[in-house]
Amino acid sequence: MNGTAAARRAVEWLVAVAPDPAACRREWERRADGVALLPAGRAWDVLILPGVLGRATLDVLRRCLDRPGPVLEGFDEDRVGFLVPPGTAGRWLGTGVRAAGRGTWIVVPHPGRRGAGRVRWLVTPDGTGLLTDPALLEIAMHEAAAKLTED
């Protein structure tokens, strides 16, 4: 599948959670930074790690998996957000990790364009609904944290 078709599938998957999918698409088109607000807790929750730990955790996941679930980076690389199954935020107990689930909204860049905003995809959604397994994410976080303390 080419990049345009993959981006189209990713857009459809993301806007499916929006209260008004057409309004979400318009927001992505009109905003100079190419972002829209989407509700967490429907198709995915987001676990948000400090930037250094999040990028190291993603490195571990990439060594273990063919493809991890979607991952966001934002706010001048200070935070990395992993899209995980809905309901994870309500059960997450990890220290230093923020969890966004039902009742929260996430700034999401368009998956097919490089925006001028402060949020970007490190791993773009593929539109299949692939998410990061929270148990695997936790193991990868521990491995990444241990590696960071060694360095």
Short mmCIF file of N, CA, C and O in Angstrom, two decimals, residues 17-102:
data_model
loop_
_atom_site.label_atom_id
_atom_site.label_comp_id
_atom_site.label_asym_id
_atom_site.label_seq_id
_atom_site.Cartn_x
_atom_site.Cartn_y
_atom_site.Cartn_z
N VAL A 17 -13.21 8.38 15.99
CA VAL A 17 -13.48 8.66 17.40
C VAL A 17 -14.01 10.07 17.62
O VAL A 17 -14.49 10.38 18.71
N ALA A 18 -13.93 10.91 16.61
CA ALA A 18 -14.36 12.31 16.76
C ALA A 18 -15.88 12.40 16.83
O ALA A 18 -16.58 11.67 16.13
N PRO A 19 -16.39 13.30 17.66
CA PRO A 19 -17.84 13.51 17.69
C PRO A 19 -18.39 13.93 16.33
O PRO A 19 -19.50 13.56 15.97
N ASP A 20 -17.58 14.66 15.56
CA ASP A 20 -17.96 15.09 14.22
C ASP A 20 -16.75 14.88 13.30
O ASP A 20 -15.88 15.75 13.20
N PRO A 21 -16.67 13.71 12.65
CA PRO A 21 -15.51 13.41 11.81
C PRO A 21 -15.23 14.47 10.73
O PRO A 21 -14.07 14.80 10.48
N ALA A 22 -16.26 15.00 10.12
CA ALA A 22 -16.06 16.02 9.08
C ALA A 22 -15.44 17.27 9.67
O ALA A 22 -14.55 17.89 9.06
N ALA A 23 -15.86 17.67 10.86
CA ALA A 23 -15.27 18.84 11.51
C ALA A 23 -13.81 18.59 11.84
O ALA A 23 -12.98 19.49 11.74
N CYS A 24 -13.48 17.38 12.24
CA CYS A 24 -12.09 17.04 12.53
C CYS A 24 -11.24 17.19 11.27
O CYS A 24 -10.17 17.78 11.30
N ARG A 25 -11.72 16.66 10.16
CA ARG A 25 -10.98 16.79 8.89
C ARG A 25 -10.78 18.27 8.53
O ARG A 25 -9.70 18.67 8.11
N ARG A 26 -11.85 19.07 8.69
CA ARG A 26 -11.74 20.52 8.39
C ARG A 26 -10.71 21.18 9.29
O ARG A 26 -9.94 22.03 8.85
N GLU A 27 -10.71 20.80 10.56
CA GLU A 27 -9.75 21.39 11.51
C GLU A 27 -8.32 21.08 11.06
O GLU A 27 -7.45 21.94 11.07
N TRP A 28 -8.06 19.83 10.66
CA TRP A 28 -6.74 19.46 10.17
C TRP A 28 -6.36 20.30 8.95
O TRP A 28 -5.22 20.70 8.79
N GLU A 29 -7.32 20.55 8.08
CA GLU A 29 -7.05 21.30 6.85
C GLU A 29 -6.81 22.79 7.12
O GLU A 29 -5.96 23.41 6.50
N ARG A 30 -7.59 23.36 8.02
CA ARG A 30 -7.55 24.81 8.24
C ARG A 30 -6.44 25.28 9.15
O ARG A 30 -5.94 26.38 9.00
N ARG A 31 -6.09 24.49 10.11
CA ARG A 31 -5.10 24.94 11.10
C ARG A 31 -3.70 24.90 10.50
O ARG A 31 -3.29 23.90 9.92
N ALA A 32 -2.97 25.96 10.71
CA ALA A 32 -1.59 26.04 10.20
C ALA A 32 -0.69 24.98 10.82
O ALA A 32 0.23 24.48 10.17
N ASP A 33 -0.97 24.60 12.07
CA ASP A 33 -0.13 23.60 12.73
C ASP A 33 -0.58 22.16 12.41
O ASP A 33 0.07 21.21 12.82
N GLY A 34 -1.66 22.00 11.68
CA GLY A 34 -2.10 20.68 11.22
C GLY A 34 -2.53 19.72 12.31
O GLY A 34 -2.37 18.51 12.16
N VAL A 35 -3.10 20.23 13.41
CA VAL A 35 -3.53 19.36 14.50
C VAL A 35 -5.04 19.49 14.72
O VAL A 35 -5.66 20.46 14.32
N ALA A 36 -5.57 18.49 15.38
CA ALA A 36 -6.97 18.50 15.80
C ALA A 36 -7.04 17.88 17.19
O ALA A 36 -6.14 17.13 17.59
N LEU A 37 -8.09 18.20 17.91
CA LEU A 37 -8.32 17.59 19.22
C LEU A 37 -9.20 16.37 19.03
O LEU A 37 -10.24 16.45 18.39
N LEU A 38 -8.77 15.24 19.60
CA LEU A 38 -9.55 14.01 19.54
C LEU A 38 -9.72 13.44 20.94
O LEU A 38 -8.81 13.54 21.76
N PRO A 39 -10.87 12.82 21.20
CA PRO A 39 -11.11 12.26 22.53
C PRO A 39 -10.39 10.94 22.73
O PRO A 39 -10.45 10.04 21.88
N ALA A 40 -9.69 10.83 23.83
CA ALA A 40 -9.10 9.55 24.22
C ALA A 40 -10.19 8.70 24.85
O ALA A 40 -11.26 9.19 25.19
N GLY A 41 -9.91 7.41 25.02
CA GLY A 41 -10.82 6.54 25.72
C GLY A 41 -11.84 5.83 24.87
O GLY A 41 -12.60 5.01 25.37
N ARG A 42 -11.88 6.13 23.59
CA ARG A 42 -12.83 5.43 22.71
C ARG A 42 -12.13 4.29 21.98
O ARG A 42 -12.44 3.13 22.20
N ALA A 43 -11.22 4.60 21.09
CA ALA A 43 -10.47 3.58 20.35
C ALA A 43 -9.09 3.36 20.95
O ALA A 43 -8.43 2.37 20.65
N TRP A 44 -8.65 4.30 21.79
CA TRP A 44 -7.33 4.24 22.37
C TRP A 44 -7.23 5.17 23.57
O TRP A 44 -7.99 6.12 23.69
N ASP A 45 -6.32 4.85 24.46
CA ASP A 45 -5.88 5.73 25.53
C ASP A 45 -4.45 6.12 25.17
O ASP A 45 -3.86 5.55 24.24
N VAL A 46 -3.89 7.06 25.90
CA VAL A 46 -2.50 7.47 25.66
C VAL A 46 -1.75 7.46 26.98
O VAL A 46 -2.21 8.02 27.97
N LEU A 47 -0.60 6.78 26.98
CA LEU A 47 0.31 6.84 28.12
C LEU A 47 1.44 7.77 27.72
O LEU A 47 2.10 7.56 26.70
N ILE A 48 1.64 8.82 28.52
CA ILE A 48 2.57 9.90 28.18
C ILE A 48 3.77 9.85 29.11
O ILE A 48 3.64 9.99 30.32
N LEU A 49 4.94 9.63 28.50
CA LEU A 49 6.20 9.49 29.23
C LEU A 49 7.05 10.73 29.04
O LEU A 49 6.94 11.41 28.01
N PRO A 50 7.95 11.01 29.99
CA PRO A 50 8.94 12.06 29.75
C PRO A 50 9.73 11.72 28.48
O PRO A 50 9.96 10.55 28.17
N GLY A 51 10.13 12.75 27.74
CA GLY A 51 10.73 12.58 26.43
C GLY A 51 11.89 11.61 26.33
O GLY A 51 11.89 10.71 25.49
N VAL A 52 12.88 11.75 27.19
CA VAL A 52 14.06 10.88 27.12
C VAL A 52 13.67 9.42 27.35
O VAL A 52 14.05 8.53 26.59
N LEU A 53 12.88 9.17 28.38
CA LEU A 53 12.44 7.82 28.66
C LEU A 53 11.53 7.30 27.54
O LEU A 53 11.64 6.14 27.12
N GLY A 54 10.66 8.13 27.02
CA GLY A 54 9.76 7.72 25.95
C GLY A 54 10.49 7.32 24.69
O GLY A 54 10.18 6.28 24.08
N ARG A 55 11.48 8.10 24.29
CA ARG A 55 12.25 7.77 23.08
C ARG A 55 13.08 6.50 23.30
O ARG A 55 13.18 5.66 22.41
N ALA A 56 13.65 6.34 24.49
CA ALA A 56 14.41 5.12 24.80
C ALA A 56 13.48 3.91 24.82
O ALA A 56 13.85 2.82 24.36
N THR A 57 12.27 4.08 25.34
CA THR A 57 11.29 2.99 25.36
C THR A 57 10.89 2.61 23.94
O THR A 57 10.79 1.42 23.62
N LEU A 58 10.70 3.59 23.09
CA LEU A 58 10.37 3.31 21.69
C LEU A 58 11.50 2.55 21.02
O LEU A 58 11.25 1.61 20.25
N ASP A 59 12.74 2.90 21.32
CA ASP A 59 13.89 2.16 20.77
C ASP A 59 13.82 0.68 21.17
O ASP A 59 14.06 -0.21 20.36
N VAL A 60 13.49 0.41 22.44
CA VAL A 60 13.38 -0.97 22.91
C VAL A 60 12.25 -1.68 22.16
O VAL A 60 12.41 -2.80 21.68
N LEU A 61 11.10 -1.03 22.05
CA LEU A 61 9.96 -1.64 21.35
C LEU A 61 10.29 -1.95 19.90
O LEU A 61 9.90 -3.00 19.38
N ARG A 62 11.01 -1.06 19.25
CA ARG A 62 11.37 -1.28 17.84
C ARG A 62 12.30 -2.48 17.68
O ARG A 62 12.30 -3.12 16.63
N ARG A 63 13.08 -2.78 18.70
CA ARG A 63 13.93 -3.97 18.64
C ARG A 63 13.13 -5.25 18.84
O ARG A 63 13.52 -6.31 18.37
N CYS A 64 11.99 -5.15 19.53
CA CYS A 64 11.19 -6.33 19.87
C CYS A 64 10.06 -6.60 18.89
O CYS A 64 9.59 -7.74 18.80
N LEU A 65 9.58 -5.59 18.22
CA LEU A 65 8.37 -5.71 17.39
C LEU A 65 8.66 -5.32 15.95
O LEU A 65 9.52 -4.49 15.68
N ASP A 66 7.89 -5.91 15.05
CA ASP A 66 7.96 -5.47 13.66
C ASP A 66 7.50 -4.02 13.56
O ASP A 66 8.08 -3.22 12.85
N ARG A 67 6.43 -3.71 14.28
CA ARG A 67 5.89 -2.36 14.26
C ARG A 67 5.14 -2.10 15.56
O ARG A 67 4.16 -2.77 15.86
N PRO A 68 5.59 -1.12 16.36
CA PRO A 68 4.82 -0.75 17.55
C PRO A 68 3.57 0.03 17.13
O PRO A 68 3.44 0.45 15.98
N GLY A 69 2.67 0.21 18.07
CA GLY A 69 1.49 1.04 17.81
C GLY A 69 1.88 2.49 17.64
O GLY A 69 3.05 2.86 17.79
N PRO A 70 0.91 3.35 17.33
CA PRO A 70 1.19 4.77 17.10
C PRO A 70 1.83 5.45 18.32
O PRO A 70 1.49 5.15 19.47
N VAL A 71 2.76 6.35 18.02
CA VAL A 71 3.49 7.07 19.07
C VAL A 71 3.57 8.54 18.67
O VAL A 71 3.98 8.87 17.56
N LEU A 72 3.20 9.42 19.60
CA LEU A 72 3.28 10.86 19.41
C LEU A 72 4.46 11.44 20.17
O LEU A 72 4.82 10.93 21.23
N GLU A 73 5.01 12.52 19.62
CA GLU A 73 6.03 13.28 20.35
C GLU A 73 5.58 14.72 20.34
O GLU A 73 5.10 15.22 19.32
N GLY A 74 5.72 15.38 21.48
CA GLY A 74 5.23 16.74 21.51
C GLY A 74 5.91 17.62 22.51
O GLY A 74 6.70 17.18 23.32
N PHE A 75 5.55 18.89 22.38
CA PHE A 75 6.01 19.92 23.29
C PHE A 75 7.51 19.95 23.38
O PHE A 75 8.12 19.69 24.42
N ASP A 76 8.13 20.23 22.24
CA ASP A 76 9.58 20.36 22.14
C ASP A 76 10.30 19.11 22.62
O ASP A 76 11.31 19.18 23.30
N GLU A 77 9.74 17.96 22.27
CA GLU A 77 10.30 16.65 22.59
C GLU A 77 10.34 16.35 24.09
O GLU A 77 11.07 15.48 24.54
N ASP A 78 9.52 17.06 24.87
CA ASP A 78 9.50 16.81 26.30
C ASP A 78 8.59 15.65 26.70
O ASP A 78 8.65 15.16 27.81
N ARG A 79 7.71 15.21 25.79
CA ARG A 79 6.77 14.14 26.08
C ARG A 79 6.62 13.22 24.89
O ARG A 79 6.64 13.65 23.75
N VAL A 80 6.43 11.93 25.18
CA VAL A 80 6.17 10.93 24.15
C VAL A 80 4.94 10.16 24.60
O VAL A 80 4.87 9.67 25.73
N GLY A 81 3.96 10.06 23.70
CA GLY A 81 2.70 9.40 24.02
C GLY A 81 2.49 8.14 23.21
O GLY A 81 2.56 8.16 21.98
N PHE A 82 2.24 7.04 23.89
CA PHE A 82 2.00 5.74 23.26
C PHE A 82 0.50 5.47 23.26
O PHE A 82 -0.13 5.50 24.32
N LEU A 83 -0.07 5.19 22.09
CA LEU A 83 -1.47 4.83 22.00
C LEU A 83 -1.62 3.37 22.42
O LEU A 83 -0.95 2.49 21.87
N VAL A 84 -2.45 3.16 23.42
CA VAL A 84 -2.66 1.85 24.03
C VAL A 84 -4.17 1.55 24.04
O VAL A 84 -4.98 2.45 23.81
N PRO A 85 -4.57 0.32 24.33
CA PRO A 85 -6.00 -0.01 24.32
C PRO A 85 -6.81 0.86 25.30
O PRO A 85 -6.31 1.25 26.36
N PRO A 86 -8.07 1.14 24.92
CA PRO A 86 -8.93 1.92 25.82
C PRO A 86 -9.09 1.19 27.15
O PRO A 86 -9.14 -0.04 27.20
N GLY A 87 -9.15 1.98 28.22
CA GLY A 87 -9.25 1.42 29.56
C GLY A 87 -7.92 1.32 30.28
O GLY A 87 -7.88 1.21 31.50
N THR A 88 -6.82 1.38 29.52
CA THR A 88 -5.49 1.29 30.13
C THR A 88 -5.24 2.44 31.10
O THR A 88 -4.67 2.24 32.17
N ALA A 89 -5.67 3.64 30.73
CA ALA A 89 -5.41 4.83 31.57
C ALA A 89 -5.99 4.65 32.96
O ALA A 89 -5.37 5.06 33.94
N GLY A 90 -7.14 4.04 33.07
CA GLY A 90 -7.78 3.85 34.37
C GLY A 90 -7.09 2.82 35.25
O GLY A 90 -7.29 2.80 36.46
N ARG A 91 -6.27 1.97 34.64
CA ARG A 91 -5.59 0.91 35.40
C ARG A 91 -4.10 1.17 35.59
O ARG A 91 -3.44 0.44 36.31
N TRP A 92 -3.57 2.18 34.92
CA TRP A 92 -2.11 2.39 34.93
C TRP A 92 -1.66 2.94 36.27
O TRP A 92 -2.22 3.89 36.79
N LEU A 93 -0.59 2.34 36.82
CA LEU A 93 -0.08 2.76 38.12
C LEU A 93 1.35 3.27 38.06
O LEU A 93 1.92 3.57 39.09
N GLY A 94 1.94 3.35 36.88
CA GLY A 94 3.35 3.73 36.76
C GLY A 94 3.63 5.15 37.22
O GLY A 94 2.91 6.08 36.91
N THR A 95 4.70 5.31 37.98
CA THR A 95 5.14 6.60 38.46
C THR A 95 5.75 7.40 37.32
O THR A 95 6.51 6.87 36.52
N GLY A 96 5.42 8.68 37.25
CA GLY A 96 6.01 9.56 36.25
C GLY A 96 5.37 9.44 34.88
O GLY A 96 5.82 10.09 33.93
N VAL A 97 4.34 8.63 34.75
CA VAL A 97 3.64 8.45 33.49
C VAL A 97 2.25 9.04 33.63
O VAL A 97 1.52 8.72 34.56
N ARG A 98 1.91 9.94 32.71
CA ARG A 98 0.56 10.50 32.70
C ARG A 98 -0.30 9.62 31.81
O ARG A 98 0.16 9.12 30.78
N ALA A 99 -1.54 9.45 32.19
CA ALA A 99 -2.45 8.61 31.42
C ALA A 99 -3.64 9.45 30.98
O ALA A 99 -4.25 10.16 31.77
N ALA A 100 -3.97 9.37 29.69
CA ALA A 100 -5.13 10.07 29.13
C ALA A 100 -6.12 9.04 28.63
O ALA A 100 -5.81 8.25 27.74
N GLY A 101 -7.28 9.01 29.25
CA GLY A 101 -8.32 8.07 28.87
C GLY A 101 -9.64 8.80 28.70
O GLY A 101 -9.67 9.99 28.40
N ARG A 102 -10.72 8.07 28.91
CA ARG A 102 -12.06 8.63 28.74
C ARG A 102 -12.19 9.96 29.48
O ARG A 102 -11.74 10.10 30.60
#
